[in-house]
Short mmCIF file of C-alpha atoms in Angstrom, two decimals:
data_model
loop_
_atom_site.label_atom_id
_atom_site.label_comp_id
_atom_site.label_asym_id
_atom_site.label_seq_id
_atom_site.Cartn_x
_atom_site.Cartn_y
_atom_site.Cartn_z
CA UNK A 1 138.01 145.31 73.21
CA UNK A 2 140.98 147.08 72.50
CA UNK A 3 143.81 148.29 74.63
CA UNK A 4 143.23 151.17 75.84
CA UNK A 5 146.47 153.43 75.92
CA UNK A 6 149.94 152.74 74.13
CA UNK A 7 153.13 151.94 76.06
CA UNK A 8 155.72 154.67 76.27
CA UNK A 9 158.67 154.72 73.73
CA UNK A 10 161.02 153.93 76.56
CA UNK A 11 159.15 150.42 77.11
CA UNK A 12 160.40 148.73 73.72
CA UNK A 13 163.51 145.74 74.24
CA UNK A 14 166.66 147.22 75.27
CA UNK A 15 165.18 150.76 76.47
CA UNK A 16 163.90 150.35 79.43
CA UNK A 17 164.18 152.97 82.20
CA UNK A 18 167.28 152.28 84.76
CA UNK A 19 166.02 150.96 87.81
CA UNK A 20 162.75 150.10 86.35
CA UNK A 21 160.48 148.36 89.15
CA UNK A 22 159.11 145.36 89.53
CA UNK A 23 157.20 143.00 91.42
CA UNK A 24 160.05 141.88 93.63
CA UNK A 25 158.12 139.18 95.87
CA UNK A 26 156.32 137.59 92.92
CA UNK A 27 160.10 136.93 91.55
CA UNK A 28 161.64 135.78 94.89
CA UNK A 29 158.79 133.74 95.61
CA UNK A 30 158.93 131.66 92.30
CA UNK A 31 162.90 131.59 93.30
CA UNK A 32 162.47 130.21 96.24
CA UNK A 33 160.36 127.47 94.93
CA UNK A 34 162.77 126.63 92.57
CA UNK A 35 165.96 126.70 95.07
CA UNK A 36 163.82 124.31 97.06
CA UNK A 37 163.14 122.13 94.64
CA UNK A 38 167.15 121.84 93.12
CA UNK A 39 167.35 120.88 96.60
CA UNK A 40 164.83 118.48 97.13
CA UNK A 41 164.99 116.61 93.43
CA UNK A 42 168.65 115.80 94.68
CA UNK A 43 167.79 114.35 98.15
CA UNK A 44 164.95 112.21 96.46
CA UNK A 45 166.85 110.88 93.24
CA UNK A 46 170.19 110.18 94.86
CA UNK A 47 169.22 106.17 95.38
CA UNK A 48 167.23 106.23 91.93
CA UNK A 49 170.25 107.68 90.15
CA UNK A 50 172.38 105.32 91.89
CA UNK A 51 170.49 101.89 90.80
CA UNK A 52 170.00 102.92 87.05
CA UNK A 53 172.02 101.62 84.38
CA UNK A 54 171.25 104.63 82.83
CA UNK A 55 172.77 107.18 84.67
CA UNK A 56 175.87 105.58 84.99
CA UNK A 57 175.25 105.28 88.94
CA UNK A 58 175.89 108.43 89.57
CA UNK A 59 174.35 110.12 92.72
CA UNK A 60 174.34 113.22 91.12
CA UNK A 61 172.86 112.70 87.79
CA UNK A 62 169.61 113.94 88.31
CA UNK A 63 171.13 117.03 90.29
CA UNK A 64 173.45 118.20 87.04
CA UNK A 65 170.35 117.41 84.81
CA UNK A 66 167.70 119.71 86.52
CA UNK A 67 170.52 122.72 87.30
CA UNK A 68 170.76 122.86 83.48
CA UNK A 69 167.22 122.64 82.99
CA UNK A 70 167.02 125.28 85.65
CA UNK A 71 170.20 127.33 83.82
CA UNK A 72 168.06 127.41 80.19
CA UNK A 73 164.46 128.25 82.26
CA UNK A 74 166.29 131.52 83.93
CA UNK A 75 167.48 132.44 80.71
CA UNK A 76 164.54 131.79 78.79
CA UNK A 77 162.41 134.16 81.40
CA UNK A 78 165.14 137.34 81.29
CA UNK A 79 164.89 136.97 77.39
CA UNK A 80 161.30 136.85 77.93
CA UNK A 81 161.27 139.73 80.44
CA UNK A 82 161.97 141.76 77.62
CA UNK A 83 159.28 141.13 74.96
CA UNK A 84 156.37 143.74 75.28
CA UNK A 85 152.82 141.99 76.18
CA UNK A 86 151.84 143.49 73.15
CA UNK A 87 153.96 140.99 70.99
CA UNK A 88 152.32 138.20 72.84
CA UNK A 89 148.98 139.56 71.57
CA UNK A 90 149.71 139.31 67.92
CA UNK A 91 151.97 135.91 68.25
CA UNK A 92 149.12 133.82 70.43
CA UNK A 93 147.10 132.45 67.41
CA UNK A 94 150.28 131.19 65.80
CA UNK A 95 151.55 129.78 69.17
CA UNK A 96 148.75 127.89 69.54
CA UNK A 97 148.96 126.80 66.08
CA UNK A 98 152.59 125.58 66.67
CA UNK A 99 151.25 123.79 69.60
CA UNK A 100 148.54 121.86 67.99
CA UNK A 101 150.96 120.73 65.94
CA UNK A 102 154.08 119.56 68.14
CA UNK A 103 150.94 117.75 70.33
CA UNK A 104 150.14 116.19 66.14
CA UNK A 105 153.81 115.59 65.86
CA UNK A 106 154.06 113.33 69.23
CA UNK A 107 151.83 110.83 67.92
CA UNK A 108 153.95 110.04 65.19
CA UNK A 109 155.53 106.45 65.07
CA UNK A 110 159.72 107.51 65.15
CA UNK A 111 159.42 110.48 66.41
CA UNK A 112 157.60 111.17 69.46
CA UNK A 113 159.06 108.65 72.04
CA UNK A 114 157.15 106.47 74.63
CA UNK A 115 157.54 106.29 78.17
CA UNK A 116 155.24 103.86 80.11
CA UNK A 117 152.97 103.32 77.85
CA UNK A 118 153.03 107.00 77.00
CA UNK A 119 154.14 108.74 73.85
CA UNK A 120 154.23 112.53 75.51
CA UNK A 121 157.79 113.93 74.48
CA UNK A 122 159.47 114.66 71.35
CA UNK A 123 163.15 113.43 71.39
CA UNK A 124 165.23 115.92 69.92
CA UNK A 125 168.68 113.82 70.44
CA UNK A 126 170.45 116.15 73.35
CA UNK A 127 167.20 115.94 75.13
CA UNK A 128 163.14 115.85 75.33
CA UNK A 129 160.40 118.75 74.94
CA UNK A 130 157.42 117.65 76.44
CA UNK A 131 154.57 119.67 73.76
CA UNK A 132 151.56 119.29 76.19
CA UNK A 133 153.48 121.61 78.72
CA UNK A 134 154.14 123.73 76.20
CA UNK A 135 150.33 123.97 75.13
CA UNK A 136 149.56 124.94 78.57
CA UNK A 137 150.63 128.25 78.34
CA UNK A 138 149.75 128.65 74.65
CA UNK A 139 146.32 128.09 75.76
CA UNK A 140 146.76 131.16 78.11
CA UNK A 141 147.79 133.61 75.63
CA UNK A 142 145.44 132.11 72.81
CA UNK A 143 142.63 132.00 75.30
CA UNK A 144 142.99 135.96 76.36
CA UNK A 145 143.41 137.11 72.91
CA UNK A 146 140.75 135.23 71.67
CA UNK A 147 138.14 136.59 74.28
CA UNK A 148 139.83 140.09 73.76
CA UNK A 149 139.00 140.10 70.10
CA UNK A 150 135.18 138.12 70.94
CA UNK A 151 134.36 139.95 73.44
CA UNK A 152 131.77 141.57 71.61
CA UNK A 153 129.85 138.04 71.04
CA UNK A 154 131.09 136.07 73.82
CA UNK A 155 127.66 135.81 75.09
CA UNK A 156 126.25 134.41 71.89
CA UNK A 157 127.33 130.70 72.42
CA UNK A 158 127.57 130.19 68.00
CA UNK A 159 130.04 133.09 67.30
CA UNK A 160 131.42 133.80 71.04
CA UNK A 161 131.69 130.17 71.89
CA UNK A 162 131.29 127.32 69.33
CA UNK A 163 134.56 127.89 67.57
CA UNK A 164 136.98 127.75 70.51
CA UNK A 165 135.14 125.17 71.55
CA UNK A 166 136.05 122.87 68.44
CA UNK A 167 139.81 123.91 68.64
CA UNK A 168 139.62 122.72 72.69
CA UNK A 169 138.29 119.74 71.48
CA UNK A 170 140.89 119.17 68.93
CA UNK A 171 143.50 120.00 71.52
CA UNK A 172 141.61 116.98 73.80
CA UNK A 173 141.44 114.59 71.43
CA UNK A 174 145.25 115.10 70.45
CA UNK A 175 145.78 114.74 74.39
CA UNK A 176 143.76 111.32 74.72
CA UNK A 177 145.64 110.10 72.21
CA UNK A 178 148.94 109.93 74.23
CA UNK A 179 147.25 109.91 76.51
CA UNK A 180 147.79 112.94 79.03
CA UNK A 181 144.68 113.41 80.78
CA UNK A 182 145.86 115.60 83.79
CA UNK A 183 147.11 118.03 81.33
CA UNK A 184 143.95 117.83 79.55
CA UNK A 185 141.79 118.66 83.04
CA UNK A 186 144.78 121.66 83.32
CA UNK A 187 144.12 122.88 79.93
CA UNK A 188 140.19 122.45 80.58
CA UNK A 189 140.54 124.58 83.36
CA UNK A 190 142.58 127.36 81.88
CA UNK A 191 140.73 127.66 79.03
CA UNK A 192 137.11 127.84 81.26
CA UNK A 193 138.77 130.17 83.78
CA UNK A 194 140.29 132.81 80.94
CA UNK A 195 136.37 132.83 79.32
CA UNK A 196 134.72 132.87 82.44
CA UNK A 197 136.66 136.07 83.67
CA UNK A 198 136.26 137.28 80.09
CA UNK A 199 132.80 137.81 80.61
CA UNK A 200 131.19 134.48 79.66
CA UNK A 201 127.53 134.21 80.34
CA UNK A 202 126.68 132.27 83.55
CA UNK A 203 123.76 129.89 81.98
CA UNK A 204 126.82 129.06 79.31
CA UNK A 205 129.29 128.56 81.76
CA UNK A 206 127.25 126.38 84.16
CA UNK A 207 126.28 124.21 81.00
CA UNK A 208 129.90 123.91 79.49
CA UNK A 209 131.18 122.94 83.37
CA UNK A 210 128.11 120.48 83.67
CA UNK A 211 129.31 118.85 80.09
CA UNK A 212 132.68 118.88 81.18
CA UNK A 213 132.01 117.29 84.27
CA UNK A 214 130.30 114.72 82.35
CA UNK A 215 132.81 114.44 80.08
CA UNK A 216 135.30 113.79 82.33
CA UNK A 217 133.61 111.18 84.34
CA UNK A 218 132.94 108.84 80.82
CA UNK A 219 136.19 108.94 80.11
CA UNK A 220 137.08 107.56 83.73
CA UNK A 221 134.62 104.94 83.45
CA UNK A 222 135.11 103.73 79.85
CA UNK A 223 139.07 103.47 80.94
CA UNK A 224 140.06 100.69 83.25
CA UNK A 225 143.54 101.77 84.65
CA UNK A 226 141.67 105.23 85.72
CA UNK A 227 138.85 103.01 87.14
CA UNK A 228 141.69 101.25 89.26
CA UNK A 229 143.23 105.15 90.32
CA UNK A 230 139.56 105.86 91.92
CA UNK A 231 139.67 102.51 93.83
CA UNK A 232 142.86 103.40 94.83
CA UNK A 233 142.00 106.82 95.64
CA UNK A 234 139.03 105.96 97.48
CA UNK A 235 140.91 103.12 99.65
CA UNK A 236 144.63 102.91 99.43
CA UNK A 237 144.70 100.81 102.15
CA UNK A 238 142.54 98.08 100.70
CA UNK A 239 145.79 96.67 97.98
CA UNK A 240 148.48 98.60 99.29
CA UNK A 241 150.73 96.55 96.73
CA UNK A 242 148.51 97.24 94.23
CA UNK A 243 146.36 100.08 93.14
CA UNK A 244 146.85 101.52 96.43
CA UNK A 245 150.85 101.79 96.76
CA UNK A 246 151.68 105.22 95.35
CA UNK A 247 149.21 106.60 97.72
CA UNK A 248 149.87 104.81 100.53
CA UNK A 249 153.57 105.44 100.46
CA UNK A 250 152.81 108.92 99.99
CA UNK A 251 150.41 108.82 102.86
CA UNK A 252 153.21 107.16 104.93
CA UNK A 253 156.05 110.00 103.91
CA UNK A 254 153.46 112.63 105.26
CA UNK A 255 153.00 110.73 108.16
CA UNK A 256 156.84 110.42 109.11
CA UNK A 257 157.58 114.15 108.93
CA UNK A 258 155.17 114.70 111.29
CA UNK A 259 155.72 118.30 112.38
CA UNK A 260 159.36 119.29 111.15
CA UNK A 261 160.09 116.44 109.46
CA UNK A 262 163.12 113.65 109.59
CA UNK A 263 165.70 115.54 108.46
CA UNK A 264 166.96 116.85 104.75
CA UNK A 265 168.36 113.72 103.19
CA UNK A 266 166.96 110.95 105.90
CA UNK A 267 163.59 110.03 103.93
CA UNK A 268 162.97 106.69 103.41
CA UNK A 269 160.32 106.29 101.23
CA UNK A 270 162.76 107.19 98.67
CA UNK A 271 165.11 104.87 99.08
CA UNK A 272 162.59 102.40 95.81
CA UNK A 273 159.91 102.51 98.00
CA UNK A 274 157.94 105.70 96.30
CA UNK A 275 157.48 105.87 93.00
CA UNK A 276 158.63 108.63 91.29
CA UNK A 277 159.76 110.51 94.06
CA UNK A 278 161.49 113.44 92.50
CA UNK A 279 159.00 114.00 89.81
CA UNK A 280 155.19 113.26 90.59
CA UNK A 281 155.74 113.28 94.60
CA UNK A 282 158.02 115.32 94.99
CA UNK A 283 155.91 117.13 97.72
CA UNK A 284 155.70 113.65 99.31
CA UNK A 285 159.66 113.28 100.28
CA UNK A 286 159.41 116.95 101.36
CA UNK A 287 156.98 116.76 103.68
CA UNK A 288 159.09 113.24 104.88
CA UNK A 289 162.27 115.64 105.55
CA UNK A 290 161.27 119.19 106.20
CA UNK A 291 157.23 117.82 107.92
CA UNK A 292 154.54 119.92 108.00
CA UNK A 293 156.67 123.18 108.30
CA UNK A 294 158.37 122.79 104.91
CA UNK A 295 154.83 121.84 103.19
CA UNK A 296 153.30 125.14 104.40
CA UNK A 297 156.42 127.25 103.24
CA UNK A 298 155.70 125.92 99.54
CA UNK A 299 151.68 125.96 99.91
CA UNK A 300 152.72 129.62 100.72
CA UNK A 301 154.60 130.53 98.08
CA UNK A 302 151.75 129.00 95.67
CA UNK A 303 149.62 131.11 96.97
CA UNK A 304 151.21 134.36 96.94
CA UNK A 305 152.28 133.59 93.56
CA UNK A 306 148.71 133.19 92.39
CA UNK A 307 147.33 136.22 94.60
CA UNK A 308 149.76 138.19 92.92
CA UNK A 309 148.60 136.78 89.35
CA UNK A 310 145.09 138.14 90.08
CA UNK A 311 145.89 141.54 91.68
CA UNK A 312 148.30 141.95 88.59
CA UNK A 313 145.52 140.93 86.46
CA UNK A 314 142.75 143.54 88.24
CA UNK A 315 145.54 146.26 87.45
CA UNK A 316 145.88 145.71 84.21
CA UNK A 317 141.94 145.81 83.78
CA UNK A 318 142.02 149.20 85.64
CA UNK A 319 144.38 150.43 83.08
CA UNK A 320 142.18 149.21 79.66
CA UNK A 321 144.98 146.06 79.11
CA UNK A 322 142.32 143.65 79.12
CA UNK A 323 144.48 141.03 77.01
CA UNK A 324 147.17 141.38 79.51
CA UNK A 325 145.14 141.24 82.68
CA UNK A 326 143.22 137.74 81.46
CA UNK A 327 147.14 136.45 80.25
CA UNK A 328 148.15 137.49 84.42
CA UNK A 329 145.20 135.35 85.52
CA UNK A 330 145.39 132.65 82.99
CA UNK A 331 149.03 132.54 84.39
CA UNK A 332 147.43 132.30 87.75
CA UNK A 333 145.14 129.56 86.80
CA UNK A 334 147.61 127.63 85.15
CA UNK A 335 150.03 127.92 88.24
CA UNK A 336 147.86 127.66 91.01
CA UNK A 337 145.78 124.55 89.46
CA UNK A 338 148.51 122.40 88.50
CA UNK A 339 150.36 123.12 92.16
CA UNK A 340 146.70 122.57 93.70
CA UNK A 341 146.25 118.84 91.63
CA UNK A 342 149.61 117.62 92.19
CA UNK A 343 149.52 118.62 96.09
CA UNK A 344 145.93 117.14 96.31
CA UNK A 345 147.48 113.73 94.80
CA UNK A 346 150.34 113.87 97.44
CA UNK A 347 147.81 114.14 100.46
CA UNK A 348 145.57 111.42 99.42
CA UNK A 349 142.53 114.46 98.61
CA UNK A 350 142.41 113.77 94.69
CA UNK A 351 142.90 110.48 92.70
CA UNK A 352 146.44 109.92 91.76
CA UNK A 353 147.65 111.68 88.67
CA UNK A 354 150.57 112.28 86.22
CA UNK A 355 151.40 116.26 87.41
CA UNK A 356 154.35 117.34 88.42
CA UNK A 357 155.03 120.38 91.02
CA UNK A 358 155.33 123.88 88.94
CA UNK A 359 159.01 125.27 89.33
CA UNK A 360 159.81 122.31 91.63
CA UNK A 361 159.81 118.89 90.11
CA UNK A 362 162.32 117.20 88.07
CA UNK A 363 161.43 117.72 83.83
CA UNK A 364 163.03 120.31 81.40
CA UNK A 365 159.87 121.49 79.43
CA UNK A 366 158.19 122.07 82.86
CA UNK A 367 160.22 123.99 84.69
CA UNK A 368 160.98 126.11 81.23
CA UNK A 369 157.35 126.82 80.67
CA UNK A 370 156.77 127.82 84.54
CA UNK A 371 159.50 130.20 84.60
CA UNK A 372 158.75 131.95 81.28
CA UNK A 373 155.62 132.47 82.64
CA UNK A 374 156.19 134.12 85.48
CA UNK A 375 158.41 136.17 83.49
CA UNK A 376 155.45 137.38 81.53
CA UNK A 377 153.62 138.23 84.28
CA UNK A 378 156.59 139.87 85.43
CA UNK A 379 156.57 141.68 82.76
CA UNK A 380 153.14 142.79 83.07
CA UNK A 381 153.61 144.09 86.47
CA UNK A 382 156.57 146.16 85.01
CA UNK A 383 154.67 147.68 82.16
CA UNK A 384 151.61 148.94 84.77
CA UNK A 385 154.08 150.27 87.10
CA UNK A 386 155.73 152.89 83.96
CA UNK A 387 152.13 153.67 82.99
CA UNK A 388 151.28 154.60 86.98
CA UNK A 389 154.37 156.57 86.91
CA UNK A 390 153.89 158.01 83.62
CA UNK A 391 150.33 159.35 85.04
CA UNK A 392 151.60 160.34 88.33
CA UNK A 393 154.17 162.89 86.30
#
């Protein structure tokens, strides 16, 4: 399933055509999203910051911490910006590689560092990378080059199927082992959403989500702390000090903001009362200070972002990019699920979970991954706009 023209001379790093277009929403609404949440990861870590020996007590810690992290993710995306799609094709298998082996590297006593109970992030001395963010959108570009180069066989569940089937499980097994279990159901669903839009047969896909779903539920029942988070789930109400308290302060944050919200900087939930407020709930002390009106602006942007994704992605089919238009959807999938999870955890619709906000929450590796993909996708967008001009001429 090859591509199906060449880009133009004038498309390679450092010639682009002055004035080049692009999609000018999709950037301003991933922007936005991340303005907001500078904003908002200040107003709910200011009395964190303040009682931690390890910031020093400084209000601001958090703040200067996530600008930087927000400084290296906008410079990571216009260097990014600037790399054909074409080199993602032929780099995906060893990205994926790479990330198999940071998530191998983790596990390692001395050098990947627990948190809670957690050993997630590599410590590099000046800071933290976080591999199972990264993997995400490996998994994107090694899961549309992969069904670009099976396409022919996709159907046939030995050849088409079977062997990215073993790597996924590889990648699971490496993500148990920290464990990291909503990136796993991210990475699940990225991977299942790139081959389903690849062309996957339906009796395949219906079995593989049916094992999945199967899957998923053992591992819930043979672990007792994710027992207690569907107890909780179910009834937070029931041990509000208990398994119950993240969602039940959550539940009372959504319930203070009522329409428009207390005011930026008057929530009190995150004054020790909600756990991780400026990571995990983050969409929690929002809804606290800016109500229902501030939750709908960022549901909003979500959801352009993603709609964009896919009409990007049914361009670049149009056009014979097919590794390009599954990367724009993966990118959609990977976006729009993560968003959808953490949101659902907020409001008390999904049991409570270890996903942070895209472009929003407080974390480095995050909010570095987010924005180079979007870049990418900007990118995409860019490239179908010279080819639509180049055919117009």
């Amino acid at each position: 399933m090859a591509e199906a023209r060449a880009l133009p001379l004038d498309l390679r790093p450092g010639r682009e055509a002055p004035g080049a277009e692009y999609d000018r929403s999709l950037a301003w609404a991933a922007l936005l999203l991340a303005a907001l949440g500078l904003v908002m990861v200040y107003s709910a870590s200011i009395a964190t910051a303040e009682a931690s020996r390890a910031t020093g007590g400084n209000p601001a810690w958090y703040l200067v911490r996530h600008a930087a992290y927000l400084g290296v993710a906008l410079a990571a995306a216009i260097a990014v910006f600037l790399v054909p799609s074409r080199a993602w094709q032929r780099a995906a298998p060893w990205l994926f590689l790479a990330g198999v082996a940071l998530l191998a590297l983790v596990l390692v006593p001395g050098i990947g560092r627990e948190v809670n109970g957690a050993r997630r992030w590599l410590n590099l001395g000046f800071g933290s990378v976080q591999p199972s963010e990264l993997m995400k959108l490996a998994v994107v570009l090694y899961g549309a080059d992969y069904t670009v180069r099976k396409h022919a066989v996709l159907r046939n569940f030995r050849r088409g199927l079977l062997p990215l089937l073993a790597v996924m499980l590889a990648v699971a097994w490496l993500l148990l082992r920290e464990p990291d279990f909503g990136a796993l159901v991210v990475i699940a669903a990225i991977a299942f959403g790139i081959l389903f839009l690849g062309g996957m047969s339906m009796r395949h896909f219906a079995a593989l989500a049916a094992m999945l779903a199967v899957g998923f539920a053992a591992l819930v029942v043979a672990s007792p702390y994710r027992m207690q988070r569907i107890f909780g789930f179910m009834d937070p109400w029931a041990d509000p000090f208990g398994r119950g308290y993240q969602l039940s302060h959550a539940l009372i944050a959504f319930g203070r903001g009522e329409w428009f919200g207390v005011g930026l900087g008057a929530s009190v939930e995150k004054l020790h009362y909600l756990p991780e407020a400026h990571t995990d709930f983050l969409l929690a002390v929002i809804a606290e200070e800016l109500g229902l009106a501030g939750v709908i602006v960022v549901v909003a942007l979500f959801a352009w972002i993603v709609v964009r994704a896919f009409a990007i992605g049914r361009r670049a089919h149009g056009h014979g990019r097919h590794f390009a238009a599954l990367v724009a959807q993966g990118i959609g999938i990977l976006v729009g699920v993560q968003a959808l999870i953490n949101m659902g955890v907020n409001m008390g619709l999904l049991p409570t979970k270890g996903l942070t906000l895209p472009f929003m929450s407080f974390g480095g590796t995050g909010l570095v991954v987010n924005c180079v993909a979007v870049a990418i996708l900007i990118r995409i967008d860019w490239e179908l706009r010279q080819l639509d001009r180049g055919l117009a001429a």
